[in-house]
Short mmCIF file of C-alpha atoms in Angstrom, two decimals:
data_model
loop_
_atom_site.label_atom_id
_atom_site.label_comp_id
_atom_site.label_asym_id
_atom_site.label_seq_id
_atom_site.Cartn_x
_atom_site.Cartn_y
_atom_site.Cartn_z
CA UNK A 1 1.78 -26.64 -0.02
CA UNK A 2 -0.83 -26.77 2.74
CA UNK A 3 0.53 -24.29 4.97
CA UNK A 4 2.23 -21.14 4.46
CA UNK A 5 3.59 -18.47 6.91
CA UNK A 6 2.79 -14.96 6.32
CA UNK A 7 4.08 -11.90 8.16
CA UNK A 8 2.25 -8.36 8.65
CA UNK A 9 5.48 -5.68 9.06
CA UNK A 10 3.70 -2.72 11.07
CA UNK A 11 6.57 -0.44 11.45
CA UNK A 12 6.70 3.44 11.51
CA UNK A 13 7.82 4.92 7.84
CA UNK A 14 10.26 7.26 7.26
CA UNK A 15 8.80 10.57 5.32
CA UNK A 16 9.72 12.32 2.52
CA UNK A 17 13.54 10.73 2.20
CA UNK A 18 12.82 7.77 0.14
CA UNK A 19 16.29 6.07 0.26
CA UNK A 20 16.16 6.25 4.00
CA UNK A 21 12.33 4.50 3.99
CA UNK A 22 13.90 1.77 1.55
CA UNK A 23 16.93 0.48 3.70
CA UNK A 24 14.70 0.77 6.82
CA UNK A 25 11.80 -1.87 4.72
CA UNK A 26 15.08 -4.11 3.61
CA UNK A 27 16.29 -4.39 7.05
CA UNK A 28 13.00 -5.45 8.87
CA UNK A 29 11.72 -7.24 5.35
CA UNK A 30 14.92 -9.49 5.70
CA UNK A 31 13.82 -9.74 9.72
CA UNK A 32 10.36 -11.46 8.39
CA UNK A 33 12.01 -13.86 6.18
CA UNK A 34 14.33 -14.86 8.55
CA UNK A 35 11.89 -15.51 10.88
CA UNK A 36 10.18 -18.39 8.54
CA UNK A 37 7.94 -15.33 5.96
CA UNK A 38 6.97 -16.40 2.33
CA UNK A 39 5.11 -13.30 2.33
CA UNK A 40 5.83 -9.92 3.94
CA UNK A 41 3.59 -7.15 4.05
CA UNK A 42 3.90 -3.63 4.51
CA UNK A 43 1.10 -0.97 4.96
CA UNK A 44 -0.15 1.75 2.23
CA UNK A 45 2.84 4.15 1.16
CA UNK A 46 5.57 2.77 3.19
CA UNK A 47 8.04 4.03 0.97
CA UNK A 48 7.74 8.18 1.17
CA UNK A 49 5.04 7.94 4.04
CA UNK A 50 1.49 8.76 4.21
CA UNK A 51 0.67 12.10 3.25
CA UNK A 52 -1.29 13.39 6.59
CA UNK A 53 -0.67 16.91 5.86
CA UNK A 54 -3.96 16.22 3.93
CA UNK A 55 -6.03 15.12 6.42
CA UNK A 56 -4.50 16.93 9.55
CA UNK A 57 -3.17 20.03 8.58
CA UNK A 58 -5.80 23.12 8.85
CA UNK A 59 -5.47 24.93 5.11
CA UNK A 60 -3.92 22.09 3.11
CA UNK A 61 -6.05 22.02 0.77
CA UNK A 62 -6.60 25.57 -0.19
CA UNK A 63 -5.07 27.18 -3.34
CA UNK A 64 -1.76 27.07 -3.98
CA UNK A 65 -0.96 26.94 -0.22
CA UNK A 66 3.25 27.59 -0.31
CA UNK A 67 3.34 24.15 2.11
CA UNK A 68 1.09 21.98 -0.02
CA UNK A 69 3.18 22.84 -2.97
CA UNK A 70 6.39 22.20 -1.37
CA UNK A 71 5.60 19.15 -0.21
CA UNK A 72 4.40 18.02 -3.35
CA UNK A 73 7.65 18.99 -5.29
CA UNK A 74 9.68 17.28 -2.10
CA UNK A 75 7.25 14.04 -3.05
CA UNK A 76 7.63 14.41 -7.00
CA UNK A 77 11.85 14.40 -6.37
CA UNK A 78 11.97 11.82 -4.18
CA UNK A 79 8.97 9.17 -5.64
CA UNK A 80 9.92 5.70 -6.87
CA UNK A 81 9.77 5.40 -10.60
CA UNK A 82 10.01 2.28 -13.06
CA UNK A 83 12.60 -0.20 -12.68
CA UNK A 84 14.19 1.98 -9.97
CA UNK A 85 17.55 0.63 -8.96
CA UNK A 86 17.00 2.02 -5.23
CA UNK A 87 14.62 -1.13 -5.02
CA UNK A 88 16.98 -3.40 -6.01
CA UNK A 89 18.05 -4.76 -2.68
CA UNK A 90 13.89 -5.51 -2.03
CA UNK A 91 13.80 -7.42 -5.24
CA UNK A 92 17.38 -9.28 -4.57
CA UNK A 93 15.68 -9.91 -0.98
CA UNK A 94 12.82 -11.42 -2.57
CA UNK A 95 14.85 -13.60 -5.49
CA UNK A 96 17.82 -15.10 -2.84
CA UNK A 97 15.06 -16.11 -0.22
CA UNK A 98 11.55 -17.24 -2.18
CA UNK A 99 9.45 -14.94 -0.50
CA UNK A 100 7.00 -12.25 -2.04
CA UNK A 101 7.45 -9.00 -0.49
CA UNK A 102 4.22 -6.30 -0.73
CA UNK A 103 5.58 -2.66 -0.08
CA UNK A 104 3.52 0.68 -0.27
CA UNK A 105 5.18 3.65 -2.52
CA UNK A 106 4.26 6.77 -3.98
CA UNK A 107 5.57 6.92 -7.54
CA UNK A 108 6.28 9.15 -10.48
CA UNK A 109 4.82 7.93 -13.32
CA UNK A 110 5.83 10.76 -16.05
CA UNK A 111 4.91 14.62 -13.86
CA UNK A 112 2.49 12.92 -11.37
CA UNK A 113 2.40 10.74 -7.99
CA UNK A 114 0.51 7.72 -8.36
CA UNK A 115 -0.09 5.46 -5.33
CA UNK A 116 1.19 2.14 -5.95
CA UNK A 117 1.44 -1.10 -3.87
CA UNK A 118 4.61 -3.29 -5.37
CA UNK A 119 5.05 -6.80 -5.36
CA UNK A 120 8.29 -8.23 -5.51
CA UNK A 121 8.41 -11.45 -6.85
CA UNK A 122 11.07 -14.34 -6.75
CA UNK A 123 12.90 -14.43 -10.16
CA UNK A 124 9.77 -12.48 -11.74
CA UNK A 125 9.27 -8.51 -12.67
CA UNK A 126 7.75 -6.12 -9.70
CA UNK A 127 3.79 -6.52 -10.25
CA UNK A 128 1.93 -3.20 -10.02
CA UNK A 129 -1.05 -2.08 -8.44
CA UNK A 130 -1.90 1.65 -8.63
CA UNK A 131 -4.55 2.95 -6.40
CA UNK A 132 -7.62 3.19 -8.52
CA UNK A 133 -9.18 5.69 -6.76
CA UNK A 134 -7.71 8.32 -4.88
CA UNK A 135 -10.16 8.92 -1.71
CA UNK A 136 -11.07 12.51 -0.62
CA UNK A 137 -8.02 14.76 0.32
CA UNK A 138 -5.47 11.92 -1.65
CA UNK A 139 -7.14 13.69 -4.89
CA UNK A 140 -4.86 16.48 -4.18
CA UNK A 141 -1.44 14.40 -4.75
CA UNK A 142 -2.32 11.18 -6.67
CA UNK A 143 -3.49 10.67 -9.80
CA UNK A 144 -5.62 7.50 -10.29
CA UNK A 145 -4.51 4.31 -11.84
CA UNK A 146 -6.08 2.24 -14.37
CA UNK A 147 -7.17 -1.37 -14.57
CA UNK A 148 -4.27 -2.54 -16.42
CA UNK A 149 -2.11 -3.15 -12.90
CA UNK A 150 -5.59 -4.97 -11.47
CA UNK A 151 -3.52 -8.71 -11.22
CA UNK A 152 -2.63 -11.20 -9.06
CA UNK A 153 0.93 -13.63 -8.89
CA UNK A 154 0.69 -16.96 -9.05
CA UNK A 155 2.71 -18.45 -6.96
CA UNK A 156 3.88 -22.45 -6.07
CA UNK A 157 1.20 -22.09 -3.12
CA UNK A 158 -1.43 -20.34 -5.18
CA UNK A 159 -2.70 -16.78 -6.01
CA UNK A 160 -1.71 -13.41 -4.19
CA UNK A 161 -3.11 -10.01 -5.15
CA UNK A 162 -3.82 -6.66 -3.39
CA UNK A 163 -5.87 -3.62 -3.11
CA UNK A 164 -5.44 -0.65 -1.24
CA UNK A 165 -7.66 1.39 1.20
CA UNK A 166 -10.76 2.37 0.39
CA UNK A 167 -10.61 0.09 -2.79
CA UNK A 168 -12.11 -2.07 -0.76
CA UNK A 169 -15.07 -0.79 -0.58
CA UNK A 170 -15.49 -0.49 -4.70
CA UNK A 171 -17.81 -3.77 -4.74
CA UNK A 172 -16.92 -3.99 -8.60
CA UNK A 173 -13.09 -3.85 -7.84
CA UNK A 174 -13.83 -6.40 -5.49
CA UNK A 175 -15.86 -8.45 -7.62
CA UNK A 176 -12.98 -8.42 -10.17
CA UNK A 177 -10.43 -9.69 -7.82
CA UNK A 178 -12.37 -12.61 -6.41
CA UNK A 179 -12.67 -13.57 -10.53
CA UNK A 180 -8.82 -13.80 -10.32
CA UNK A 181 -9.24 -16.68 -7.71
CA UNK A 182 -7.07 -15.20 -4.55
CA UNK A 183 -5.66 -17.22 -1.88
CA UNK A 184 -4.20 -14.52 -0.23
CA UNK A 185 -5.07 -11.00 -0.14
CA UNK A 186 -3.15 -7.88 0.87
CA UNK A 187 -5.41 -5.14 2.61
CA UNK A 188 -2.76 -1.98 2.49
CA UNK A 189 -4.07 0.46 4.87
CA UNK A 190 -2.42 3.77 6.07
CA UNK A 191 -3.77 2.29 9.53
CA UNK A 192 -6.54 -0.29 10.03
CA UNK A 193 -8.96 1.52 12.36
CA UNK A 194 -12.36 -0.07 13.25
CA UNK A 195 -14.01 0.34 9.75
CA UNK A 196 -10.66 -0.48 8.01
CA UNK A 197 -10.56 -4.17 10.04
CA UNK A 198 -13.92 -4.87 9.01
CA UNK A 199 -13.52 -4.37 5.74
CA UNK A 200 -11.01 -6.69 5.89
CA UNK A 201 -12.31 -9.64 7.39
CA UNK A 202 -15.98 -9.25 5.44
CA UNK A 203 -13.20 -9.29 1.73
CA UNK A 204 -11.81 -12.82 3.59
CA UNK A 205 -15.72 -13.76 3.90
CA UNK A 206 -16.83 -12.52 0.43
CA UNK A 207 -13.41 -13.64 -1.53
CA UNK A 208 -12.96 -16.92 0.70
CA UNK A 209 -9.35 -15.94 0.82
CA UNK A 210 -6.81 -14.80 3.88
CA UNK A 211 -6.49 -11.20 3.99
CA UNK A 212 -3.20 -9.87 5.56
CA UNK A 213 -4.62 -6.09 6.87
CA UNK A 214 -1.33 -3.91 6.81
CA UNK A 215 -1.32 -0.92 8.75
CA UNK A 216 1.54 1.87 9.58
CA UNK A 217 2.39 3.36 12.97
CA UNK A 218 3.06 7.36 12.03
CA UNK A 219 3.40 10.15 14.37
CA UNK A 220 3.67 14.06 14.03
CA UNK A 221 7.56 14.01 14.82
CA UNK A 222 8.34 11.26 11.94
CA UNK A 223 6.76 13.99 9.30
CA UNK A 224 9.79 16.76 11.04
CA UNK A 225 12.30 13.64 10.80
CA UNK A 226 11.74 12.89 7.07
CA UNK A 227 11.96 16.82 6.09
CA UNK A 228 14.80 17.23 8.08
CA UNK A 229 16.40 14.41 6.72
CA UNK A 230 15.72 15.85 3.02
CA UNK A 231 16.69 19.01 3.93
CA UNK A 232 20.14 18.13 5.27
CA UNK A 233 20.60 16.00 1.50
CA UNK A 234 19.74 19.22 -0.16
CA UNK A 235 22.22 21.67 1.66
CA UNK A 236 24.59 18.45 1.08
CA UNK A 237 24.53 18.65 -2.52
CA UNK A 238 24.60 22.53 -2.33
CA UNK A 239 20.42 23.37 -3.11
CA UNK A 240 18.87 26.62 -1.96
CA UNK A 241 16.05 25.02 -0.37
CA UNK A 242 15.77 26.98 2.21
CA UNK A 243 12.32 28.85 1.29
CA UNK A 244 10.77 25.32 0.19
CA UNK A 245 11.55 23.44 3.31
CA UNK A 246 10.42 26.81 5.76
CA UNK A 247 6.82 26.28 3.85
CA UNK A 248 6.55 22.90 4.18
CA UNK A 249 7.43 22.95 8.18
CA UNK A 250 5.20 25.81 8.72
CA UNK A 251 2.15 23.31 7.60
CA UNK A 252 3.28 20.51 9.41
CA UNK A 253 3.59 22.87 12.73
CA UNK A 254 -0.44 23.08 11.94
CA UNK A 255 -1.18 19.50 12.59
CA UNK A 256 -2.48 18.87 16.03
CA UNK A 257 -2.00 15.54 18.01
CA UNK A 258 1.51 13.33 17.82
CA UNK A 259 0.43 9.81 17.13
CA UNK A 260 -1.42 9.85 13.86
CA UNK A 261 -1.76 6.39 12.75
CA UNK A 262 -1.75 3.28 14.86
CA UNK A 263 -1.26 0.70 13.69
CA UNK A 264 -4.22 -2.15 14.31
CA UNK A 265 -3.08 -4.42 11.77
CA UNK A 266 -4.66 -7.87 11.51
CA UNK A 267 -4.54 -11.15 9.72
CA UNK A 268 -8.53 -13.06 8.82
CA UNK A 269 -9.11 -16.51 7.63
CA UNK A 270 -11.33 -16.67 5.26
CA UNK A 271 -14.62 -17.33 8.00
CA UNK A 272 -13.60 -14.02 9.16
CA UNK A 273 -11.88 -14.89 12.45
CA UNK A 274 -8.86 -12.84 13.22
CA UNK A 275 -5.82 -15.25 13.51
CA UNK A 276 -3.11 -12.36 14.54
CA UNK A 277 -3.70 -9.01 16.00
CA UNK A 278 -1.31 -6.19 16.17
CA UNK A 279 -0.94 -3.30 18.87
CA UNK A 280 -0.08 0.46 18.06
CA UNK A 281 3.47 -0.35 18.31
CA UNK A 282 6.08 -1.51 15.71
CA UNK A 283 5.80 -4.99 15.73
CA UNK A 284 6.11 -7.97 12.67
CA UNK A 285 2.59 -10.21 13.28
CA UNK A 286 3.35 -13.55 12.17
CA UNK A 287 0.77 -16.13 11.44
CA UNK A 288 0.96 -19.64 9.58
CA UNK A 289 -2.27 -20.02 7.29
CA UNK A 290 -3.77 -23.50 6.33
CA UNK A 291 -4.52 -22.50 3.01
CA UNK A 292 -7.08 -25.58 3.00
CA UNK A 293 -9.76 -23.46 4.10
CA UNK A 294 -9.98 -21.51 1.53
CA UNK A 295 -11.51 -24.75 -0.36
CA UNK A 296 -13.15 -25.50 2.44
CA UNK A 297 -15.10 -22.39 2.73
CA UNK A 298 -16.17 -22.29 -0.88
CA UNK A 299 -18.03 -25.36 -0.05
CA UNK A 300 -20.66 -23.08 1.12
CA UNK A 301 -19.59 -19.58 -0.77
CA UNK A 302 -18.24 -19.14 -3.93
CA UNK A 303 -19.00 -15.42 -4.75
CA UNK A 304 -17.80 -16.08 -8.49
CA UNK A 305 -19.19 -19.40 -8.53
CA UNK A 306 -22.32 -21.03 -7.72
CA UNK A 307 -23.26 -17.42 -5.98
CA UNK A 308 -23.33 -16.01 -8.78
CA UNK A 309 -25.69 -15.13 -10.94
CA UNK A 310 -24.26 -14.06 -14.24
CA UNK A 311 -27.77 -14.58 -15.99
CA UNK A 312 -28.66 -11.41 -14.16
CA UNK A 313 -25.34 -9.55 -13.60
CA UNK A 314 -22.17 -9.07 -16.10
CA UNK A 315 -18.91 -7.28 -15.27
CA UNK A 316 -16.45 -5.86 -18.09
CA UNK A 317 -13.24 -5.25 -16.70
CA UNK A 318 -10.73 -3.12 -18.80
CA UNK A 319 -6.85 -4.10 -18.23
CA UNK A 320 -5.85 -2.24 -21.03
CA UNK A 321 -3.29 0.88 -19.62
CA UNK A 322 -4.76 4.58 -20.40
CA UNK A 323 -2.10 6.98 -21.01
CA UNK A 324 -4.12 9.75 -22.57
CA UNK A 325 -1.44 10.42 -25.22
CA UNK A 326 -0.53 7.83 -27.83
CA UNK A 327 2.45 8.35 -30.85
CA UNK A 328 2.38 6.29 -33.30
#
């Protein structure tokens, strides 16, 4: 298969309410593969939102501030764990049509929130990737990952993997995926400002691969939205969480500015050149890819190949998963 098309879904998430952020990605992942997708790609913690609070909200990050904390145990409640059967319709999505569907989540992997970018896969188990590194203010709600979920899917076309953020500018992480020979490459960003798009394109250059740049669109008012929405569940189900939510709005009410991230979401060819472009709006960038190039291009560059040097330079790469606690 020469040619493949690929779709970019830049769409607003919803916050906080989980279930509400999954039938929202099923109904406009479903739009994608309608529309001719065999991969779908949506931006860095689709599912539960990005956590601005961290970045925009004055006082976040000081000690046990009563908003930080509520938000956290709002996020810890709601997260995506293992084999969650909320996700099912993604992965029935992905097994009834052929296509590979990339989705941003924050999950609960035992008492913490990880950051992890699923894959679903036709017929095949969701591959992981959890966020290696959790940059700056992130430290605050995600624990890191480990290189056991560093992979790629091999698919009838050839080989898909993913990194997320500021991964890509870990030049070992980097060096490890172009190893793992990638066709395609998903670039989840929270929103793919200047720096973020040309980190992109130089991973197409350096991995000879197409990079799909995924972006969200996320305002002020869809942070309110999501803890309204959770709020309303909780008084549903008869919670007292009145005190919890009245925190967590009072930090949110700190954040200046309405439209927080933009969007800017982009698909490169592996000579860098930006095939599709996306505005700040909600939009699903389509592009078809000749996946020829990529051979093409290695004619000349071959990072893990005849550019390398591995007389000079070795890199160990441990897969194996670090959970801290072992009982045998």
């Amino acid at each position: 298969m020469s040619k493949l098309t690929v779709a970019v879904v830049q769409a607003a998430p919803i916050p906080l309410d989980f279930q509400a952020g999954i039938d929202k990605a099923f109904r406009l992942a479903r739009t994608a593969v309608e529309s001719g997708a065999r991969v779908v790609a949506f931006g860095e913690t689709f599912l539960g939102g990005y956590p601005l609070w961290l970045d925009e909200a004055p006082g976040a990050a000081l000690w046990d501030h009563p908003g930080t904390r509520a938000l956290h145990a709002i996020m810890l409640e709601q997260a995506v764990v293992a084999n969650d059967k909320r996700l099912l319709p993604l992965q029935e999505l992905a097994d009834a049509s052929g296509a590979i569907i990339s989705i941003g989540a924050h999950e609960r992997v035992r008492r913490s929130l990880v950051n992890n970018q699923l894959t679903f896969r036709p017929g095949l188990p969701v591959l992981d990737h959890r966020k290696l590194v959790p940059t700056h203010g992130e430290r605050l709600i995600w624990a890191r990952g480990d290189g056991s979920t560093l992979g790629v899917h091999q698919a009838e076309w050839g080989r898909l993997g993913t990194l997320i953020c500021w991964e890509h500018w870990m030049p070992l992480a980097r060096a490890a995926m172009h190893n793992l020979g990638e066709d395609v490459h998903i670039a989840a960003w929270p929103t793919v400002r200047e720096s973020h798009a040309i980190a992109s394109r130089h991973y197409a250059m350096e991995g000879r691969c197409f990079v799909l740049a995924a972006g969200l669109v996320q305002t002020r008012d869809d942070l309110f939205d999501g803890l309204e929405r959770v709020g309303r569940v909780q008084v549903a189900e008869g919670g007292s969480a009145t005190r919890t939510l009245g925190a967590a709005r009072e930090l949110l009410e700190a954040i200046s500015g309405e439209v927080l991230n933009r969007g800017g979401s982009l698909i490169a060819a592996p000579d860098t050149r930006v095939i599709a472009q996306a505005g700040e709006g909600e939009e699903n960038l389509l592009a078809e890819l000749d996946l020829a190039e990529v051979a093409e291009g290695l004619a000349n560059l071959d990072t893990d190949g005849h550019y390398a040097r591995p007389d000079v330079f070795a890199l160990t790469v441990d897969t194996s998963a670090k959970e801290g606690v072992r009982w045998n």
